[in-house]
Coordinates of C-alpha atoms in Angstrom, one line a residue:
M1 CA 124.6 201.2 83.1
T2 CA 122.9 198.7 85.3
V3 CA 119.5 197.1 85.5
L4 CA 118.3 195.3 88.7
K5 CA 114.9 193.6 88.9
L6 CA 113.4 192.1 92.1
F7 CA 110.4 190.0 91.1
G8 CA 108.9 193.1 89.7
I9 CA 111.5 195.6 90.9
I10 CA 114.0 196.3 88.2
F11 CA 117.0 198.6 88.4
F12 CA 118.0 199.8 85.0
C13 CA 119.0 202.6 82.7
G14 CA 116.2 203.1 80.2
L15 CA 112.8 201.6 79.9
L16 CA 111.7 198.1 79.3
S17 CA 108.6 197.1 77.3
P18 CA 105.4 197.4 79.3
S19 CA 104.6 193.8 78.3
Q20 CA 107.9 192.7 79.9
E21 CA 107.6 189.4 81.8
V22 CA 108.0 189.8 85.6
L23 CA 111.0 188.1 87.0
S24 CA 110.8 185.4 89.7
G25 CA 114.4 185.6 90.9
L26 CA 117.8 187.2 91.1
S27 CA 119.3 187.1 87.6
C28 CA 121.6 189.2 85.5
A29 CA 122.1 189.7 81.8
I30 CA 125.4 190.8 80.4
S31 CA 125.5 192.7 77.1
P32 CA 128.0 191.7 74.4
G33 CA 129.9 194.9 74.9
A34 CA 130.1 194.5 78.7
M35 CA 131.2 190.9 78.2
Q36 CA 133.9 192.0 75.8
N37 CA 135.2 194.5 78.3
V38 CA 135.2 192.0 81.1
L39 CA 137.1 189.4 79.1
S40 CA 139.4 191.9 77.6
D41 CA 140.4 193.1 81.0
A42 CA 140.8 189.6 82.4
I43 CA 142.7 188.1 79.4
L44 CA 144.6 191.1 77.8
Q45 CA 144.9 194.0 80.2
N46 CA 145.9 191.9 83.2
G47 CA 148.6 190.2 81.0
L48 CA 147.2 186.7 81.4
L49 CA 147.6 185.8 77.7
Q50 CA 151.1 187.3 77.5
Q51 CA 152.1 185.4 80.7
H52 CA 151.0 182.0 79.3
L53 CA 152.4 182.6 75.8
Q54 CA 155.7 183.9 77.2
G55 CA 157.2 180.4 77.5
L56 CA 156.0 179.4 74.0
V57 CA 158.8 177.6 72.1
L58 CA 158.3 176.6 68.5
P59 CA 159.8 173.6 66.8
N60 CA 162.9 174.1 64.7
I61 CA 162.2 175.1 61.1
M62 CA 164.2 173.2 58.4
G63 CA 164.1 173.7 54.7
E64 CA 165.9 174.4 51.4
G65 CA 166.6 178.0 50.4
G66 CA 169.0 180.8 50.8
L67 CA 172.1 181.4 48.8
L68 CA 172.7 178.7 46.2
N69 CA 169.8 176.7 47.7
S70 CA 171.7 176.0 50.8
P71 CA 169.9 174.2 53.6
T72 CA 168.1 176.5 56.0
S73 CA 167.5 175.9 59.7
I74 CA 165.9 178.2 62.3
T75 CA 166.4 177.1 65.9
G76 CA 165.5 178.4 69.3
L77 CA 162.5 180.2 68.0
H78 CA 160.5 181.6 70.9
L79 CA 157.9 184.3 71.7
V80 CA 159.3 187.7 72.7
K81 CA 156.2 189.8 72.9
V82 CA 152.5 189.9 72.1
R83 CA 151.9 193.2 70.3
L84 CA 148.6 195.1 69.9
P85 CA 146.3 192.3 71.1
K86 CA 142.6 192.9 70.5
L87 CA 139.6 190.9 71.8
S88 CA 136.1 190.7 70.4
V89 CA 133.0 188.8 71.6
V90 CA 130.0 187.5 69.7
L91 CA 127.1 185.8 71.6
L92 CA 126.0 182.5 70.0
P93 CA 122.3 181.9 70.8
G94 CA 121.9 178.6 72.7
I95 CA 125.6 177.8 72.4
G96 CA 127.8 180.3 74.3
V97 CA 130.4 182.9 73.5
Q98 CA 132.6 183.2 70.4
L99 CA 135.9 184.7 71.4
T100 CA 138.3 186.2 68.9
I101 CA 141.8 187.4 69.7
A102 CA 143.8 189.2 67.1
A103 CA 147.5 190.0 67.8
K104 CA 150.9 190.3 66.3
L105 CA 153.4 187.8 67.7
E106 CA 157.0 188.8 67.9
L107 CA 159.3 185.8 67.6
S108 CA 163.0 185.5 67.7
G109 CA 165.6 182.8 67.1
N110 CA 168.7 181.8 65.3
C111 CA 168.9 181.3 61.5
L112 CA 171.5 179.3 59.7
V113 CA 171.6 179.4 55.9
G114 CA 174.6 177.5 54.5
L115 CA 177.5 178.7 56.6
L116 CA 175.9 182.1 57.5
S117 CA 174.4 182.3 61.0
E118 CA 172.5 185.2 62.4
L119 CA 169.6 186.3 64.6
I120 CA 166.1 186.2 63.0
D121 CA 163.1 188.3 64.1
I122 CA 159.7 187.3 62.9
L123 CA 156.5 189.3 63.2
V124 CA 153.4 187.3 62.4
D125 CA 149.7 188.4 62.5
V126 CA 147.4 185.8 64.1
N127 CA 143.7 185.6 64.5
I128 CA 142.4 183.0 67.0
T129 CA 138.6 182.3 67.1
A130 CA 137.2 179.9 69.7
N131 CA 133.6 179.0 70.6
I132 CA 133.2 178.8 74.4
K133 CA 130.5 176.6 75.8
C134 CA 129.4 176.3 79.5
T135 CA 128.8 172.7 80.7
N136 CA 128.6 170.5 83.8
F137 CA 126.7 172.7 86.1
E138 CA 127.0 171.6 89.8
S139 CA 126.7 173.4 93.1
G140 CA 126.9 176.9 91.5
T141 CA 129.9 176.2 89.3
V142 CA 130.3 175.4 85.6
Q143 CA 133.1 174.2 83.4
V144 CA 133.9 175.9 80.1
V145 CA 134.8 173.9 77.0
I146 CA 136.4 175.4 73.9
E147 CA 135.0 174.1 70.7
D148 CA 136.2 174.7 67.1
C149 CA 139.3 176.7 67.9
L150 CA 140.6 178.2 64.6
C151 CA 143.9 179.9 64.2
I152 CA 144.6 181.9 61.0
L153 CA 147.9 183.5 60.2
G154 CA 148.1 186.7 58.3
A155 CA 151.1 188.8 57.2
V156 CA 154.6 187.5 58.2
K157 CA 157.5 189.9 58.4
I158 CA 161.1 188.6 58.7
K159 CA 164.1 190.7 59.8
L160 CA 167.6 189.5 59.2
L161 CA 170.9 191.4 59.3
S162 CA 171.5 190.3 55.7
S163 CA 168.3 191.3 54.1
L164 CA 169.2 189.2 51.0
L165 CA 168.3 186.1 53.0
S166 CA 164.9 187.3 54.2
L167 CA 163.1 186.6 50.9
S168 CA 164.7 183.2 50.7
V169 CA 163.4 182.0 54.0
N170 CA 160.0 183.8 54.0
E171 CA 158.1 181.0 52.4
I172 CA 159.7 178.4 54.6
V173 CA 158.8 180.3 57.7
L174 CA 155.2 180.9 56.6
N175 CA 154.6 177.2 55.8
Q176 CA 156.1 176.0 59.0
L177 CA 154.3 178.5 61.2
T178 CA 151.0 177.7 59.5
A179 CA 151.5 174.1 60.3
T180 CA 152.6 174.5 64.0
L181 CA 151.2 177.7 65.5
P182 CA 147.5 176.6 65.7
G183 CA 148.4 173.5 67.6
L184 CA 150.4 175.6 70.1
L185 CA 148.1 178.6 70.5
C186 CA 144.7 176.9 70.9
P187 CA 145.8 174.9 74.0
V188 CA 147.1 178.2 75.6
V189 CA 143.8 179.9 74.9
D190 CA 142.0 177.0 76.5
I191 CA 144.1 177.3 79.7
V192 CA 143.6 181.1 79.8
V193 CA 139.8 180.8 79.3
N194 CA 139.5 178.2 82.1
L195 CA 141.5 180.4 84.5
V196 CA 139.3 183.4 83.6
N197 CA 136.2 181.2 84.2
I198 CA 137.5 180.4 87.7
Q199 CA 138.2 184.1 88.3
L200 CA 134.8 185.3 87.1
L201 CA 132.9 182.6 89.0
G202 CA 134.5 184.0 92.1
T203 CA 132.5 187.2 91.6
L204 CA 129.3 185.1 91.4
N205 CA 130.0 182.4 93.9
A206 CA 130.8 184.7 96.9
V207 CA 130.0 184.8 100.6
I208 CA 129.2 188.4 101.6
P209 CA 128.7 189.5 105.2
V210 CA 125.5 191.3 106.1
G211 CA 126.8 193.5 108.9
T212 CA 127.0 191.3 112.0
A213 CA 123.7 189.6 111.4
G214 CA 124.9 186.9 109.0
T215 CA 126.0 186.2 105.5
I216 CA 124.6 185.8 102.0
H217 CA 126.2 183.2 99.8
Y218 CA 125.5 184.1 96.2
Q219 CA 126.0 181.6 93.4
L220 CA 124.8 180.5 90.0
A221 CA 121.4 178.8 90.1
S222 CA 121.7 177.2 86.7
L223 CA 123.8 177.0 83.6
P224 CA 124.4 180.4 81.9
F225 CA 122.4 180.9 78.7
T226 CA 122.8 183.1 75.7
S227 CA 120.7 184.9 73.1
G228 CA 121.9 187.2 70.4
L229 CA 121.4 190.2 72.9
F230 CA 122.8 189.1 76.2
L231 CA 124.5 186.4 78.3
G232 CA 122.1 185.4 81.1
L233 CA 123.2 184.4 84.6
D234 CA 120.6 183.1 87.0
L235 CA 121.7 183.8 90.5
D236 CA 120.5 182.9 93.9
G237 CA 121.6 183.6 97.5
A238 CA 121.6 181.5 100.6
V239 CA 120.8 183.7 103.6
K240 CA 122.4 182.5 106.8
Q241 CA 122.3 183.8 110.4
V242 CA 125.5 184.1 112.3
G243 CA 125.9 181.0 114.3
G244 CA 122.6 179.7 113.0
S245 CA 120.9 178.0 110.1
I246 CA 120.0 179.1 106.6
I247 CA 116.8 181.0 106.3
P248 CA 114.8 179.1 103.7
H249 CA 113.3 180.7 100.6
D250 CA 111.9 179.6 97.2
S251 CA 114.7 179.2 94.7
S252 CA 112.6 178.5 91.6
P253 CA 114.3 179.2 88.2
S254 CA 114.1 182.7 86.8
A255 CA 113.4 184.3 83.5
L256 CA 115.2 187.3 82.1
P257 CA 113.8 190.2 80.0
P258 CA 115.4 191.4 76.8
L259 CA 118.5 193.5 77.6
L260 CA 117.6 196.4 75.3
D261 CA 121.1 197.9 75.1
K262 CA 121.7 197.8 78.9
L263 CA 125.0 196.9 80.4
L264 CA 123.7 194.7 83.2
V265 CA 120.4 193.3 84.4
L266 CA 120.0 192.0 87.9
G267 CA 116.9 190.5 89.6
L268 CA 116.1 189.3 93.1
R269 CA 113.6 186.6 94.1
Q270 CA 110.8 188.0 96.3
S271 CA 111.3 185.1 98.6
F272 CA 115.0 185.9 98.8
L273 CA 114.2 189.4 99.8
N274 CA 112.0 188.2 102.6
A275 CA 114.8 186.0 103.9
A276 CA 117.2 188.9 103.8
L277 CA 114.7 191.2 105.6
S278 CA 114.2 188.5 108.3
L279 CA 118.0 188.5 108.7
L280 CA 118.2 192.3 109.0
I281 CA 115.1 193.1 111.0
Q282 CA 115.9 191.5 114.3
I283 CA 114.8 194.0 116.9
P284 CA 114.7 192.9 120.5
P285 CA 111.5 193.8 122.5
Q286 CA 111.3 197.4 123.5
T287 CA 109.9 198.4 126.9
F288 CA 108.8 202.0 127.9
T289 CA 107.9 203.0 131.4
C290 CA 105.8 205.9 132.5
T291 CA 103.6 207.2 135.4
P292 CA 99.9 206.6 135.3
E293 CA 97.3 209.2 135.9
V294 CA 93.9 208.7 137.5
V295 CA 92.0 205.9 136.0
S296 CA 89.3 206.9 133.6
V297 CA 88.3 206.4 130.0
A298 CA 91.1 207.7 127.7
A299 CA 93.7 206.6 125.2
P300 CA 97.5 206.0 125.5
A301 CA 100.0 208.7 125.1
C302 CA 103.2 208.1 123.2
P303 CA 106.2 208.3 125.5
A304 CA 109.6 209.0 124.1
R305 CA 112.0 206.1 124.1
G306 CA 113.4 205.5 127.6
A307 CA 111.6 208.6 129.0
T308 CA 108.9 209.0 131.7
S309 CA 105.7 210.7 130.7
T310 CA 102.1 210.7 131.5
C311 CA 100.7 207.3 130.9
P312 CA 97.5 206.2 129.1
R313 CA 94.3 206.3 131.0
F314 CA 92.1 203.2 130.7
P315 CA 88.5 202.3 131.5
Q316 CA 87.7 201.6 135.1
C317 CA 90.2 199.2 136.6
S318 CA 90.3 198.5 140.4
T319 CA 93.9 197.1 140.2
C320 CA 95.4 200.2 138.4
H321 CA 96.9 202.1 141.3
G322 CA 98.4 205.6 140.6
T323 CA 101.6 204.7 142.3
S324 CA 102.3 201.6 140.1
P325 CA 104.5 202.1 137.0
L326 CA 102.8 201.5 133.7
S327 CA 104.9 199.9 131.0
I328 CA 104.4 199.4 127.2
K329 CA 106.3 196.6 125.5
L330 CA 106.7 196.3 121.8
T331 CA 107.6 192.9 120.3
L332 CA 107.9 191.9 116.7
S333 CA 105.7 189.0 115.8
G334 CA 106.7 186.7 112.9
N335 CA 108.9 187.6 110.0
P336 CA 108.5 190.7 107.7
L337 CA 107.0 190.1 104.3
I338 CA 107.7 192.2 101.3
L339 CA 105.0 192.6 98.7
L340 CA 105.9 193.8 95.2
E341 CA 103.3 195.3 92.9
E342 CA 103.6 197.5 89.9
N343 CA 105.4 200.7 90.9
R344 CA 104.9 199.9 94.5
A345 CA 106.7 197.9 97.3
T346 CA 105.3 197.4 100.8
V347 CA 106.5 195.5 103.8
E348 CA 104.0 193.8 106.1
L349 CA 105.0 193.5 109.7
S350 CA 103.2 192.5 112.9
V351 CA 103.9 194.0 116.3
M352 CA 102.6 192.9 119.7
I353 CA 101.8 195.9 122.0
Q354 CA 101.6 194.9 125.7
V355 CA 100.4 197.5 128.2
F356 CA 101.0 196.2 131.7
I357 CA 101.5 197.2 135.3
N358 CA 104.4 195.7 137.3
H359 CA 103.5 195.9 141.0
L360 CA 106.1 196.2 143.7
D361 CA 105.2 192.7 144.9
G362 CA 106.3 191.3 141.5
S363 CA 102.8 190.7 140.2
I364 CA 102.0 191.8 136.7
V365 CA 98.6 193.0 135.5
N366 CA 98.2 192.8 131.7
L367 CA 95.9 195.8 130.9
L368 CA 96.1 195.2 127.1
L369 CA 97.7 192.9 124.6
L370 CA 97.2 194.3 121.2
K371 CA 98.3 193.1 117.8
A372 CA 99.2 195.8 115.2
D373 CA 99.5 194.7 111.6
L374 CA 101.5 197.3 109.8
G375 CA 101.7 198.1 106.1
L376 CA 105.0 199.9 105.6
N377 CA 105.8 201.8 102.4
A378 CA 109.2 200.8 101.0
R379 CA 111.6 203.1 99.3
V380 CA 114.2 201.2 97.4
S381 CA 117.7 202.5 96.4
I382 CA 121.2 201.3 95.5
A383 CA 124.1 202.7 97.6
G384 CA 127.6 201.3 97.7
G385 CA 126.7 198.1 95.9
R386 CA 123.9 197.4 98.3
L387 CA 120.1 197.3 98.1
V388 CA 118.8 199.7 100.7
L389 CA 115.1 199.8 101.8
G390 CA 113.7 202.7 103.8
L391 CA 110.3 202.2 105.4
S392 CA 107.5 204.6 106.4
L393 CA 104.2 203.9 108.1
G394 CA 101.4 203.4 105.6
S395 CA 98.6 201.7 107.4
T396 CA 97.9 200.2 110.8
S397 CA 95.3 197.5 111.7
L398 CA 94.8 197.0 115.4
S399 CA 93.2 194.0 117.1
L400 CA 92.7 193.1 120.8
E401 CA 94.4 189.9 121.8
S402 CA 93.6 189.9 125.6
S403 CA 93.0 192.1 128.6
D404 CA 93.2 191.0 132.3
V405 CA 91.0 193.9 133.3
G406 CA 88.2 193.4 130.8
I407 CA 88.9 196.2 128.3
S408 CA 87.1 195.5 125.1
N409 CA 86.8 198.8 123.3
I410 CA 90.1 199.8 121.5
L411 CA 88.7 202.1 118.8
N412 CA 90.3 205.2 120.3
L413 CA 93.7 203.6 120.7
K414 CA 94.6 203.2 117.0
P415 CA 96.0 206.7 116.3
H416 CA 98.0 206.7 119.5
C417 CA 99.5 203.2 118.8
S418 CA 100.3 204.3 115.3
N419 CA 102.2 207.3 116.6
L420 CA 103.9 205.2 119.2
L421 CA 105.2 202.7 116.5
A422 CA 106.2 205.4 114.1
E423 CA 108.2 207.4 116.7
T424 CA 109.8 204.5 118.6
L425 CA 109.9 201.2 116.6
L426 CA 110.2 202.4 113.0
P427 CA 113.5 204.3 113.5
L428 CA 115.0 201.1 114.9
I429 CA 113.8 199.1 111.9
N430 CA 115.2 201.6 109.5
G431 CA 118.4 201.6 111.4
A432 CA 118.7 197.9 111.0
L433 CA 117.9 198.1 107.3
G434 CA 120.4 200.9 106.8
I435 CA 123.3 198.6 106.2
G436 CA 121.5 197.3 103.1
I437 CA 121.5 193.9 101.4
P438 CA 124.9 193.4 99.7
L439 CA 124.8 192.6 96.0
P440 CA 127.3 190.5 94.2
N441 CA 130.0 192.2 92.2
V442 CA 128.9 190.4 89.0
L443 CA 131.9 189.9 86.7
G444 CA 133.4 193.0 88.3
I445 CA 130.8 195.3 86.7
P446 CA 130.1 198.1 89.2
L447 CA 126.5 199.0 90.1
V448 CA 126.5 202.7 89.0
K449 CA 123.9 204.9 87.3
V450 CA 121.2 202.5 88.5
D451 CA 117.5 203.3 87.9
I452 CA 114.7 201.5 89.6
Q453 CA 111.3 200.3 88.3
I454 CA 108.8 198.2 90.3

């Protein structure tokens, strides 16, 4: 189950406390159970631990024992298999993660007791506990350091062809393994943990294409932090246009809510969303042509895109000839701005509406230049690992910028302009937003069963 919060929008399974602090950025919190699954998959299920333990060779074991207290030597002792490995995770508040790996190590070698030589198989229970701390944050990456690695041996089972010898070498083997195994196993765990850190950072520090418009480069914004409930990862994303520069946005640090038994919590900075919308909503100017009627006082009609229809009638205008084509040009003005309030998300967008006549001699008469400030209701959803916004027209504020023919009264134009924008421009905007804002595949945890709260 996944939770995603966007400076007041949170995607989650279950309810957060009404007094929950509002996030200021894209962050995620990983529950201990989810972290355990992630590390278990990376270390155990993918065979990483087995791979790096495979070449483990133990020092020769020498001692007194066996028949008539003959000298005993065990040589060529090596790891054959890691049996029944299990991994558990405990979050250490303010420190990091405590990783525990329990397994049975199957060892094999040659045993010489007196003049008798035979194969020896050893099965030893081990329990490795290591405290993992993140440090040295720089440019979205961190290093992991293992502190206080502890290796405890449990039961030891020895198998020899001559079972009489097993009891005689059991104590020798246990003493030697207790002295040597921790020094061999902890460095291997350190290597494995660092490899997993690189692998998991790859899910956070990733460049994801946004259709053909550009890319988003997600990365850690600060060092991970831990509480007893979750591991917190503060993420940010650099939004870049194709062949252009990065669209700037505020990247202030974020705060996370309590996880409350959720698998994953994500959040997005409001300023990041504005940068992403600016990348997605890049609609070129749209021009519609129609045939004017006789000049009188009336309001514009709403021609279908690319179609010819009866044009608006305007107040008396000596330059508006019935044979001249009338055109309406819609141009986005400035960048979209998303506003997040409790249980509500809106997008503010400004559009310039130019109504003009293009005469055959090449001259242009600007009948009207209007500015429409739109309040668009936003519907937010998650689909295919992407944040998708669908917009509908909520409100329209119309103002007159200029008129070459002296038009000053535009009160009757508002409903017609609203219809024009809703029927022609809004579908284009929703089409551009349809590809969605790609979200990072945080630690490989899929965004499924996602609920949304604003």
